[in-house]
Structure formats: C-alpha cells, structure tokens
XYZ file of C-alpha atoms in Angstrom:
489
model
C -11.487 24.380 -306.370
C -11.768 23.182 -303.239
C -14.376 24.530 -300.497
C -16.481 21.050 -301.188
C -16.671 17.816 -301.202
C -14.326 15.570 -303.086
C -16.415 12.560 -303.744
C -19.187 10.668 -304.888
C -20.329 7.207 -304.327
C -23.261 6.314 -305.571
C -24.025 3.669 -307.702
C -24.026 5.323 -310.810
C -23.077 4.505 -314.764
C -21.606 6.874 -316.967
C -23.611 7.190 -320.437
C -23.074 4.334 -322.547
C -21.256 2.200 -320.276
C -24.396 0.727 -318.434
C -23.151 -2.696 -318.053
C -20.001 -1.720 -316.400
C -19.321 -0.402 -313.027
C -18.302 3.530 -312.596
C -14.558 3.887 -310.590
C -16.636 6.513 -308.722
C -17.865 3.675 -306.989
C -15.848 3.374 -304.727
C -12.724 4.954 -302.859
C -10.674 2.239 -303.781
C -9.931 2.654 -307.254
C -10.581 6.524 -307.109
C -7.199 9.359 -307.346
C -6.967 12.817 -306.108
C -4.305 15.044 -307.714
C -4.160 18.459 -306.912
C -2.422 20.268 -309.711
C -2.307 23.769 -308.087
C -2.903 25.016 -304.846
C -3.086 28.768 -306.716
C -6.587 29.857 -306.920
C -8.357 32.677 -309.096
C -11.256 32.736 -306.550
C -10.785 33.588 -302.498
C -14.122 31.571 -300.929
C -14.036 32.246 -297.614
C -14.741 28.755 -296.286
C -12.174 27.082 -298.687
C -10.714 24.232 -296.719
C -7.118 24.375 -298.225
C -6.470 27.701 -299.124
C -3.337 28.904 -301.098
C -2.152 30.922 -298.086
C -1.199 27.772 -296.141
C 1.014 26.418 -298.957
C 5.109 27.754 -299.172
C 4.809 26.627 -302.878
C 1.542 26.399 -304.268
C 2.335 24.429 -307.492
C 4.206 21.270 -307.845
C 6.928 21.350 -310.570
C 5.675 19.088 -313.426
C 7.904 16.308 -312.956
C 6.578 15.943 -309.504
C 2.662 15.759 -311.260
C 3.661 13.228 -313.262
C 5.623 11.394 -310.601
C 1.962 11.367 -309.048
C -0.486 10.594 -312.037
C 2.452 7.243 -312.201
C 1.962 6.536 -308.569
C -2.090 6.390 -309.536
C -1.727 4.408 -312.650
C 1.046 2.272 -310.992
C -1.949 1.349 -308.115
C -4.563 0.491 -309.971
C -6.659 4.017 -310.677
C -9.931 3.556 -312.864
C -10.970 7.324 -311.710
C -8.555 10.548 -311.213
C -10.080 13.464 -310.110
C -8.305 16.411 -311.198
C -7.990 19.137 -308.307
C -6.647 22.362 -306.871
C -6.787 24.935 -305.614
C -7.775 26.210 -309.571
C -6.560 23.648 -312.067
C -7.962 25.297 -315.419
C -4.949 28.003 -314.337
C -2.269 25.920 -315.635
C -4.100 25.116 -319.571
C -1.396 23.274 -320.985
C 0.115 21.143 -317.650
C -3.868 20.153 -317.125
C -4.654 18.706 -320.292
C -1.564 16.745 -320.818
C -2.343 15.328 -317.299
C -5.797 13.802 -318.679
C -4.197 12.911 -322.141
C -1.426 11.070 -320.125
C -4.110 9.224 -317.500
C -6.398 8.331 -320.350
C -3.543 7.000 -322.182
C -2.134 5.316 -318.935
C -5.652 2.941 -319.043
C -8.003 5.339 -316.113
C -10.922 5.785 -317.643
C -12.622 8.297 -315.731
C -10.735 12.051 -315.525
C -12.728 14.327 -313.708
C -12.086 17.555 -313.352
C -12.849 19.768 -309.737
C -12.982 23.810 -310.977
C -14.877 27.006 -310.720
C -15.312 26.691 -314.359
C -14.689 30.515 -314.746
C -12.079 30.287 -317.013
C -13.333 27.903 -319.574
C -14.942 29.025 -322.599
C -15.841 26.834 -325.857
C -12.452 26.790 -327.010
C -11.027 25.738 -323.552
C -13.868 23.127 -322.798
C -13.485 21.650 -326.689
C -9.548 21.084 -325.680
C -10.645 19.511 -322.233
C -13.321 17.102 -323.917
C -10.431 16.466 -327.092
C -7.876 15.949 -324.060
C -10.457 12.992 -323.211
C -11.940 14.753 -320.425
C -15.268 12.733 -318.810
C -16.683 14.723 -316.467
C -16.662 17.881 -314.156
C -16.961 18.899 -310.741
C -18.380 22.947 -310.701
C -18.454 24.874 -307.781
C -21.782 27.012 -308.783
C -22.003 28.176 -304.899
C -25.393 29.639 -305.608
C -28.027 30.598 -308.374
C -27.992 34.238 -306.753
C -25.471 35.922 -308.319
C -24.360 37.906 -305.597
C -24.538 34.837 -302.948
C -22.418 33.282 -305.469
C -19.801 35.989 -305.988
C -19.384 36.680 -302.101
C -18.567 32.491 -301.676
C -16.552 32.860 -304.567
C -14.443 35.374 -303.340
C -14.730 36.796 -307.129
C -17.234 39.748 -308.504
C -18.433 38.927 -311.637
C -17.783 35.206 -311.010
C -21.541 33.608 -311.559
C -21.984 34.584 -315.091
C -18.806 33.437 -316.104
C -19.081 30.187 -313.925
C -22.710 29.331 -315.474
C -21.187 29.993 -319.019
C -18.382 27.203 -318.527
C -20.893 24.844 -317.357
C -22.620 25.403 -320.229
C -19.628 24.750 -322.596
C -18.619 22.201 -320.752
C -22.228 20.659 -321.218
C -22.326 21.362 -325.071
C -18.683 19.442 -325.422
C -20.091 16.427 -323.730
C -18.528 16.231 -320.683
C -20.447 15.503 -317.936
C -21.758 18.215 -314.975
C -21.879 17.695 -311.618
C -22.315 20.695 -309.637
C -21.825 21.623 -306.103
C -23.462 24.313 -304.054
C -21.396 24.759 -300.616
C -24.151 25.798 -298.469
C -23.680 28.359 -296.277
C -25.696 30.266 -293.479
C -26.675 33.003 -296.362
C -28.314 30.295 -298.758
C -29.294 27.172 -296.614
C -32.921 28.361 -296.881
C -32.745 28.504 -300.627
C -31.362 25.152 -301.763
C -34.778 24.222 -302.957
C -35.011 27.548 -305.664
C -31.489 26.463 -306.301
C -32.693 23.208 -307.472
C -34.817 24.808 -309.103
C -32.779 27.130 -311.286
C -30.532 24.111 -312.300
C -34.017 22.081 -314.081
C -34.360 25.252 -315.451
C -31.425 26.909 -316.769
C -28.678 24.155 -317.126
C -31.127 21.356 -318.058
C -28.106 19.052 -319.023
C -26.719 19.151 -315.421
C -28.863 15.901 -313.515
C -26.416 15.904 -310.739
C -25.676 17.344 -307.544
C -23.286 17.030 -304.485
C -25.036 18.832 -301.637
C -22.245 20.159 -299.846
C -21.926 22.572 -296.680
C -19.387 24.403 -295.357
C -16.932 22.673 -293.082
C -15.304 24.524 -290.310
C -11.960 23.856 -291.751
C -9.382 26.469 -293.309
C -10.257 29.849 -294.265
C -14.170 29.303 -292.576
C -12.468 29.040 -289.092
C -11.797 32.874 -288.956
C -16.005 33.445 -290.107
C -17.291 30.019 -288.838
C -20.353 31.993 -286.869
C -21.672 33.684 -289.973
C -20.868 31.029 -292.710
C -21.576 27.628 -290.325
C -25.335 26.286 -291.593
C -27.817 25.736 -289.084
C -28.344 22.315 -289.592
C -32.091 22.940 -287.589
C -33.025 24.730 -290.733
C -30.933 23.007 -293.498
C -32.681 19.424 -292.630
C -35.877 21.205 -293.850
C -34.096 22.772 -296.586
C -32.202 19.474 -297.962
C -35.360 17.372 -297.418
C -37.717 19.785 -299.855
C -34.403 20.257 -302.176
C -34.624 16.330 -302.594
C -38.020 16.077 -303.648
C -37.700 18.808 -306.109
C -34.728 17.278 -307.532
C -36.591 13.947 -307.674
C -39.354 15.834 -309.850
C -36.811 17.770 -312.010
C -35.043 13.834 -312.431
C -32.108 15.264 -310.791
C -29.877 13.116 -308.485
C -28.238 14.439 -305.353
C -26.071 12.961 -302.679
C -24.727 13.418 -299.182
C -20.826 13.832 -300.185
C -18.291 12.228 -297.616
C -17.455 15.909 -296.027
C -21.171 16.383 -296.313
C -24.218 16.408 -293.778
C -25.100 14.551 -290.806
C -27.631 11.612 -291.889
C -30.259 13.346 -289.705
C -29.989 16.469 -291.711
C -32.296 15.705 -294.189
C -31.028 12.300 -295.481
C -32.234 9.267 -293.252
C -34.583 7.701 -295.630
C -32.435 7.354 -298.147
C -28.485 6.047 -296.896
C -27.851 4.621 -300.279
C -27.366 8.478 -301.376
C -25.016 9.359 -298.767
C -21.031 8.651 -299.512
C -20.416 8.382 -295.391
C -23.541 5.506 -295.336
C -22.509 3.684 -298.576
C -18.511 4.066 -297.325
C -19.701 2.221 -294.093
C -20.188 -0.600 -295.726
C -18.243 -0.697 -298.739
C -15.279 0.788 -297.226
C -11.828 1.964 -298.925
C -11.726 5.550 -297.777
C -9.159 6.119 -295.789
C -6.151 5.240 -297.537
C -7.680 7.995 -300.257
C -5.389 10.905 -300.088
C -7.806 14.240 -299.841
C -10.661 12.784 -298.844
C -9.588 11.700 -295.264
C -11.880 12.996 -292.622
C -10.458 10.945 -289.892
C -11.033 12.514 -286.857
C -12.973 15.798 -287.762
C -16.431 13.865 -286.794
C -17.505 13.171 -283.297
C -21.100 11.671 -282.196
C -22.787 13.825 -279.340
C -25.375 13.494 -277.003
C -28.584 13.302 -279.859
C -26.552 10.146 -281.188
C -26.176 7.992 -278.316
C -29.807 6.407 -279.297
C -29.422 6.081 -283.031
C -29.889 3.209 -284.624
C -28.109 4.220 -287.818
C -25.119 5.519 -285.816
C -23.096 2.863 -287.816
C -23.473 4.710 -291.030
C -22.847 8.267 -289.572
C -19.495 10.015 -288.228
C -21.814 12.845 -286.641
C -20.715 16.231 -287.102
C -17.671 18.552 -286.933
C -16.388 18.604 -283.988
C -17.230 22.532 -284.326
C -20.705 22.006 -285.148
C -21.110 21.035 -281.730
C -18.905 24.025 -279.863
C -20.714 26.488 -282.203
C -24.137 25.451 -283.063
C -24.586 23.132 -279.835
C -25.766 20.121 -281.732
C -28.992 22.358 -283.147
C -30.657 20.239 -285.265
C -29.724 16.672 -284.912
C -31.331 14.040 -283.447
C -32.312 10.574 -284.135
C -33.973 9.637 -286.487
C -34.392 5.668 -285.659
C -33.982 5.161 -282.022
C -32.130 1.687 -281.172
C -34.061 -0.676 -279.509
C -32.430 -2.789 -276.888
C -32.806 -6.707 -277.211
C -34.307 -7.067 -274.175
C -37.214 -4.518 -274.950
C -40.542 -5.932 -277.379
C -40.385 -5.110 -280.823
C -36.425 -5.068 -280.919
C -36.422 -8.091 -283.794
C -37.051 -4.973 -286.353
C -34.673 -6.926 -289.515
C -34.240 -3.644 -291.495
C -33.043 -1.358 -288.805
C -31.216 -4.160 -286.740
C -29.951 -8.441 -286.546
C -30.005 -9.954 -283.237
C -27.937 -12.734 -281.784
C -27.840 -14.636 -278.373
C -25.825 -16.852 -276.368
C -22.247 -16.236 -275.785
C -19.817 -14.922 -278.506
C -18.419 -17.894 -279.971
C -17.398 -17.921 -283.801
C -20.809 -19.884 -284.237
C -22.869 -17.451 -282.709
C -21.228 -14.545 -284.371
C -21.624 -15.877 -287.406
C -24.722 -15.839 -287.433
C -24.477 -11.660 -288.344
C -22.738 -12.453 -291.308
C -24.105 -11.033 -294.507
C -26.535 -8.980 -292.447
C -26.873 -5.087 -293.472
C -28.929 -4.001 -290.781
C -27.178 -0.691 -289.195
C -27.619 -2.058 -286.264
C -26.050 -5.763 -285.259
C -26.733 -7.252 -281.645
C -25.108 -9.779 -279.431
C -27.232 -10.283 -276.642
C -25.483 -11.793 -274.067
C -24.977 -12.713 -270.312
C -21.076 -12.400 -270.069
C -18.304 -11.400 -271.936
C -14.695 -11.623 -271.148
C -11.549 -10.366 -272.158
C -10.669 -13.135 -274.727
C -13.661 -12.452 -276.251
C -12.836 -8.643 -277.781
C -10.093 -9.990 -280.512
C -13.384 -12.449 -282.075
C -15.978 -9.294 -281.005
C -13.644 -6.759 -283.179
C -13.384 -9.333 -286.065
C -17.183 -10.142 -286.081
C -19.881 -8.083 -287.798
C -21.092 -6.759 -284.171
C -21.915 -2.753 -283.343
C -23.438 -3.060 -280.268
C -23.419 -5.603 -277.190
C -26.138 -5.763 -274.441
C -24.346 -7.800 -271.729
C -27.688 -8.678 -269.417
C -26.599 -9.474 -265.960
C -28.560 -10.396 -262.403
C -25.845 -9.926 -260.154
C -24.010 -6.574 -258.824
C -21.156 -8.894 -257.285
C -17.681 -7.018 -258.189
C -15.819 -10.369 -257.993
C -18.334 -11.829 -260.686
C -18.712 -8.712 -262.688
C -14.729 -7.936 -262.951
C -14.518 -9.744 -266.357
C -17.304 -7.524 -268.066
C -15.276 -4.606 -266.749
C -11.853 -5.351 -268.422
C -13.530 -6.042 -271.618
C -15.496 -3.208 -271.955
C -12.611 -1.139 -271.308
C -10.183 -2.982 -273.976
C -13.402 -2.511 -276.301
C -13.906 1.139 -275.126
C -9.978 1.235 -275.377
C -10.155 -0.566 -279.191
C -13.235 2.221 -280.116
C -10.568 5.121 -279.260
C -8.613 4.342 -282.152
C -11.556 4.339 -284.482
C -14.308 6.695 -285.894
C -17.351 7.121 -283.870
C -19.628 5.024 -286.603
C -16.822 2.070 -286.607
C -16.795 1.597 -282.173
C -18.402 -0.896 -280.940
C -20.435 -0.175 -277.979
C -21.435 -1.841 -274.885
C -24.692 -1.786 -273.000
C -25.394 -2.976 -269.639
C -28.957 -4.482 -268.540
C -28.876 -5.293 -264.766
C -31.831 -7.187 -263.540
C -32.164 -6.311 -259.454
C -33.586 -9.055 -257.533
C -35.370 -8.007 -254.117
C -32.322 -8.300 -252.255
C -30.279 -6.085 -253.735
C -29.002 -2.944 -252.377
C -29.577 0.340 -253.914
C -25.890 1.253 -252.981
C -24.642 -1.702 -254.539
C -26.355 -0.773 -257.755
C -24.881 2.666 -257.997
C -21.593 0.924 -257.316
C -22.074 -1.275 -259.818
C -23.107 1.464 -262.332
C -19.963 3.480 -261.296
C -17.566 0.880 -262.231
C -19.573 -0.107 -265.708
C -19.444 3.973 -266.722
C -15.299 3.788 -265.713
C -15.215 0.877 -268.082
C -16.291 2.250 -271.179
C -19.250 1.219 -270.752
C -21.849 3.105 -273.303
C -24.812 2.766 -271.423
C -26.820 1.119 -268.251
C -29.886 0.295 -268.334
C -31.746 -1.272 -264.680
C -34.382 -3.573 -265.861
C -36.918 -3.128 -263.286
C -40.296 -1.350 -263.359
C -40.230 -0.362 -259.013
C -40.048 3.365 -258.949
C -37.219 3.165 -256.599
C -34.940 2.136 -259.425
C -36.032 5.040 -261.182
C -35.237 7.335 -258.300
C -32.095 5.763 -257.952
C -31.208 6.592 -262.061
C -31.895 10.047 -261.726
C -30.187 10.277 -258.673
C -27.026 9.268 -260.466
C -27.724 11.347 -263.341
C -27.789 14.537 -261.176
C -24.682 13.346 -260.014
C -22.481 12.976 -262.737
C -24.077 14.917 -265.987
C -23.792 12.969 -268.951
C -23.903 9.330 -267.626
C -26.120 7.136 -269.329
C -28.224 5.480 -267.100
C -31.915 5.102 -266.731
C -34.571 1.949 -266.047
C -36.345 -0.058 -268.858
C -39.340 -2.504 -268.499
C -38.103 -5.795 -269.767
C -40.503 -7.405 -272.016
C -38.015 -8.984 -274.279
C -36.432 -12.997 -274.296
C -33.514 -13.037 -271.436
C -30.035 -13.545 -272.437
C -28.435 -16.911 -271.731
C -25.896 -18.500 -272.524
C-alpha cells in the first residue's frame, strides 16, 4: 500500500496510554519498512509501483537486517509498508512480534486490508499489532475499485477494516483523492460515522503526481479550486461525527482547505518540530515549490507549496493566500499571532529577541545588512528581512547586494518554507532619479532579492513600478505608503 501518505503527526495518545507521548509524534523516533514492493492491487496513482523494482521483495535476512537498524536507532514507532505487506502472512507477523519484542511500541501496519479476514486480523492483533493504515480510496464502490486497480476490492477492503476494528487494533483510513471523488469527500465522511463507527481517524490524502499517476496526471490530478471547498466542509463534518483528520506530509497545500487549523497539518507541525528528513520514505525534498500566489503569505514558513506539477498542470488553480504578510514598515504589521518583529541591526542581542517566538512569520527590520551577517541570520529564528534603505548609491548599497545573494544562494539549498527571504524598502528623497531607482531595483532583483517595495505615495513611483513590471514579468516590485516606525540602527 502505497498511493498515500506515510505519516501522521499530530498530537495524539493511543488508548490507555494518555499520559505518555505517541512515537507518531514525531519523525524522529518513527520507522518505515517496506516489506514488499509486490502488490495485489494496481492504483493508478501509486507512487512506487512494483514495475519500477528488479526485485520486489527483500530476502528475509535483509528485513531483519532493517527492523535491527530501527531498533538499533532508537524506534518507538515502525510502520509496516509495501507495496502489499499482508501478502507475505508469516514474514509480516514475525516482523511485529520481533519489533514489539525489540522494545517499539507502536507497529503500524500500511495495507489495502483486502486480504485480512478475522482469522488474519486475530493473528495481526496476537502478533501485537497497534494500529492500521487502510487505503479505503472511496465509499463508492466503483470509485474505489477503479483507484484500487482491483474489481471487487471495496467490499473486501471495508470487511478487513472491520476485523481489524473488532480485534482492537486501531483504524486509520486514507482516501487518496482524486479528480473523480474530490467533490465527495464530505459523503465520504459521512459513510465512515456511519458504517465503520470505530474508525475516528483520517489522513486526507491526494494524489501526487509521482509514479504510476504521471502517465494519467490530467484525469487523476485534484483541482485544488474545488478540493479547498471540499476538505473545508469534510472537516466540519468530521468535527460533528468526532472524527479527526489531518493534512499528511505528502498531503495538501495549507490554502487548500487547512489554514485555520496548522496544528492538523504534518508539513505545519514538521516546520517546527522538525526531524523529517532523515526519515527514509517520507522524504519530499524537492517535489514542493512556492509560486506566484505564495510570494505574500504569511504562513509560507509552514508550507512547501505544491508539486512542482500542480503548477505545470493545474496552473496554480486554487491557491492563494490565505494571511497576507504585512511588511514592518506598513500599520498594523505588530499582528503577534501571525508574525514577531525586531529592529536595529542583527546582532546576537537583537536576534534574540525572536527566540521562543512561534509566529509563522519572524521580522528583522533593518537598515543594513552585510555579508558577515548571513552565518548569525541563518542560525537565528529569522524568515524574512526588510532591509529599509534611503539611498540608491551602488557604492553604499554593494554590501546589501552580496548578502542577499549568499542568503538567496543559502535558500537554494533548502525547501521553499525553510529560505529566508529578503525585502527591500527604498525611501526616494526629492532628488532622486527615476533611472537610478530602476537601477537600483535591477541590481536588488539580481541579488536574490525577494521583493522591492518604493516607499513613496507620488504617483510617479507608481508609474515607474509598473513600468518595470512590464519589463521583466515576474519581478516583484511595486510602491507602499509607509505608515510604520523607520528602521534604524
């Protein structure tokens, strides 16, 4: 099983164990072993099909050789994947017998569930078994049977949930949401409260444009313009059922349908918490890129964006801010829950003064910065710097231009939520040239820079902007109305 996601983050506590902390906390005591890569089901958007493996199932001294390497580090969770583990009966439950034994105390198990029956999910739960990961695609049967690859596939999967259920283990399921059922998510919901009332989780998955969904992307690829909607009622339904859902960490955009709420997406908690990326399966380093609708958002920092084919196919339909960033130099900026401002030039003092902030958004508002600066920048708690400056001189300005670009340089080796980006204000006085300025913005976008912003309210400034921005497409540069303290140093 293995069209989904692969995680969950939440804060959550296993039954009976409410005064201890769940592994699936966090990455960083969470293992992935993939037992199989054969599968009994062909989904179509599976992200690491069989097809692309020479041998599809590790010999059994190279599992266990794995399941040591996990209890060797430190493991409290093992997730238990494939491809199809249930295929291999015996191999699987001596593999959760062994980790149990080997002190993890969370064995979760990824699967269609279309092989298990009583008997099989009794041996699972006996095996020690604590909780399961179900693909149940869709509570259509035929949706579900064409994303399963399999006819005749739904009855059977709801059946192994059920066992599953009545053997104590716990259910979480996950609907990969396609283009055929991302208006339905809410009936889904729906039919869970309903039908399996001892599921109360879900993982609300889409398809990614990744292994077997590159050759369909077009037809299987949500439209994340009508999923928002779609996740959005989903959650409140869920919310009335008692259900919880989250965003998993190969999930949604946090504009599609999740902004009010980042403590119930994995990407938002991971953000903070960290201890992803060393995670092997769960990696999605890369795959993510922030586009035009992002450049503004002021919970950037707890977003990767979306596939990079999300973009190429869909054209970005759908996303867009859902907190705009306010500059520091603009009124109402001091907003504490969206963003932490701090001024004067970045010394370890001044930085400091970020620490133990969780605002997605973390200011230094500054006149200067400098090359020496970027090693304490990088360390600091800092997203974003607004470098305010009344002077288009290149000899002056030269300094801001080598740092941005070692910070534009440092960004390029990091995922779009992680960069740290650098905004411009330049305050014209009455002498200054407009040629000057566009200079001055031309060497700031070569830089790195992320954005320029002219803080003047004379129309000719304005004329100027869009001047520039008919020039060169995509260059972010327009005038703002200061009304906000000046930086100093």
């Amino acid at each position: 099983m293995s069209g989904g996601a692969l995680d969950r983050s939440v804060e959550e506590r296993p039954s009976g164990e409410a005064d201890e902390p769940s592994g699936e906390s966090s990455h960083r005591t969470k293992g992935l072993l993939r037992l199989t890569m054969a599968c009994n089901e062909r989904c179509p958007f599976c992200n690491v099909p069989m097809e692309d493996y020479a041998r599809p199932t590790p010999s059994p001294d190279q599992t266990r050789a794995e399941l040591q390497a996990f209890l060797d580090a430190g493991a409290e969770t093992l997730t238990v994947s494939g491809g199809e583990p249930t295929l291999l009966r015996k191999r699987l439950l001596q593999t959760i017998r062994d980790a149990r034994a080997g002190g993890i105390r969370w064995v979760e198990l990824q699967t269609n569930a279309v092989l298990i029956d009583e008997g099989y999910a009794d041996a699972l739960a006996q095996a020690g078994l604590t909780s399961a990961f179900v693909s149940l695609l869709s509570h259509v049967p035929e949706h579900h049977d064409a994303l399963a690859g399999l006819e005749g596939a739904f009855p059977r999967c709801v059946a192994g949930i059920r066992a599953l259920i009545a053997h104590g283990i716990r259910v979480t399921l996950n609907p990969v949401t396609a283009r055929q059922t991302q208006a339905i998510l809410p009936d889904y919901v729906d039919f869970v409260a309903e039908q399996l009332p001892g599921v109360t989780f879900l993982s609300l998955s889409a398809v990614q444009p990744h292994g077997r969904a590159r050759e369909g992307l077009v037809a299987l690829l949500p439209d994340y313009d009508v999923l928002a909607d779609s996740i959005r009622e989903a959650r409140r339904r869920a919310a009335a059922h008692g259900i919880d859902v989250v965003n998993p960490y190969c999930g949604l955009p946090l504009c599609v349908g999740w902004a009010d709420d980042l403590s119930r997406s994995v990407e938002a908690f991971e953000s903070v918490r960290g201890g992803w990326r060393d995670t092997p399966g769960i990696e999605n380093h890369g795959d993510k890129a922030h586009g035009p609708p992002c450049a503004a958002c002021a919970v950037r920092t707890r977003c990767g964006g979306a596939w990079h084919a999300y973009w190429r196919v869909r054209d970005g339909r759908g996303l867009a801010a859902p907190v705009t960033v306010r500059r520091p130099w603009t009124a109402g900026a001091d907003d504490a829950a969206i963003q932490a401002i701090v001024r004067g030039r970045p010394t370890a003092e001044v930085l400091a003064g970020l620490d133990g902030s969780d605002a997605p958004t973390r200011w230094l508002h500054t006149d200067a910065i400098v090359p020496e600066d970027v090693p304490g920048l990088v360390d600091s708690a800092v997203t974003d710097v607004a470098v305010e400056v009344g002077t288009v001189d290149p000899t002056a300005l030269a300094p801001l231009w080598r740092a941005a670009s070692v910070l534009a340089a440092d960004g390029r080796r990091r995922d779009p939520q992680h960069r740290i980006r650098v905004w411009v204000g330049l305050r014209p006085s009455a002498a200054t040239r407009p040629d000057a300025v566009a200079r001055t913005v031309g060497r700031a976008a070569a830089s790195g820079v992320h954005a320029i912003r002219i803080l003047h309210p004379d129309p000719l400034w304005r004329r100027l902007a869009e001047a520039l921005v008919r020039a060169r497409p995509g260059l972010d540069v327009s005038v703002e109305i200061p009304d906000g303290p000046q930086a100093g140093p």
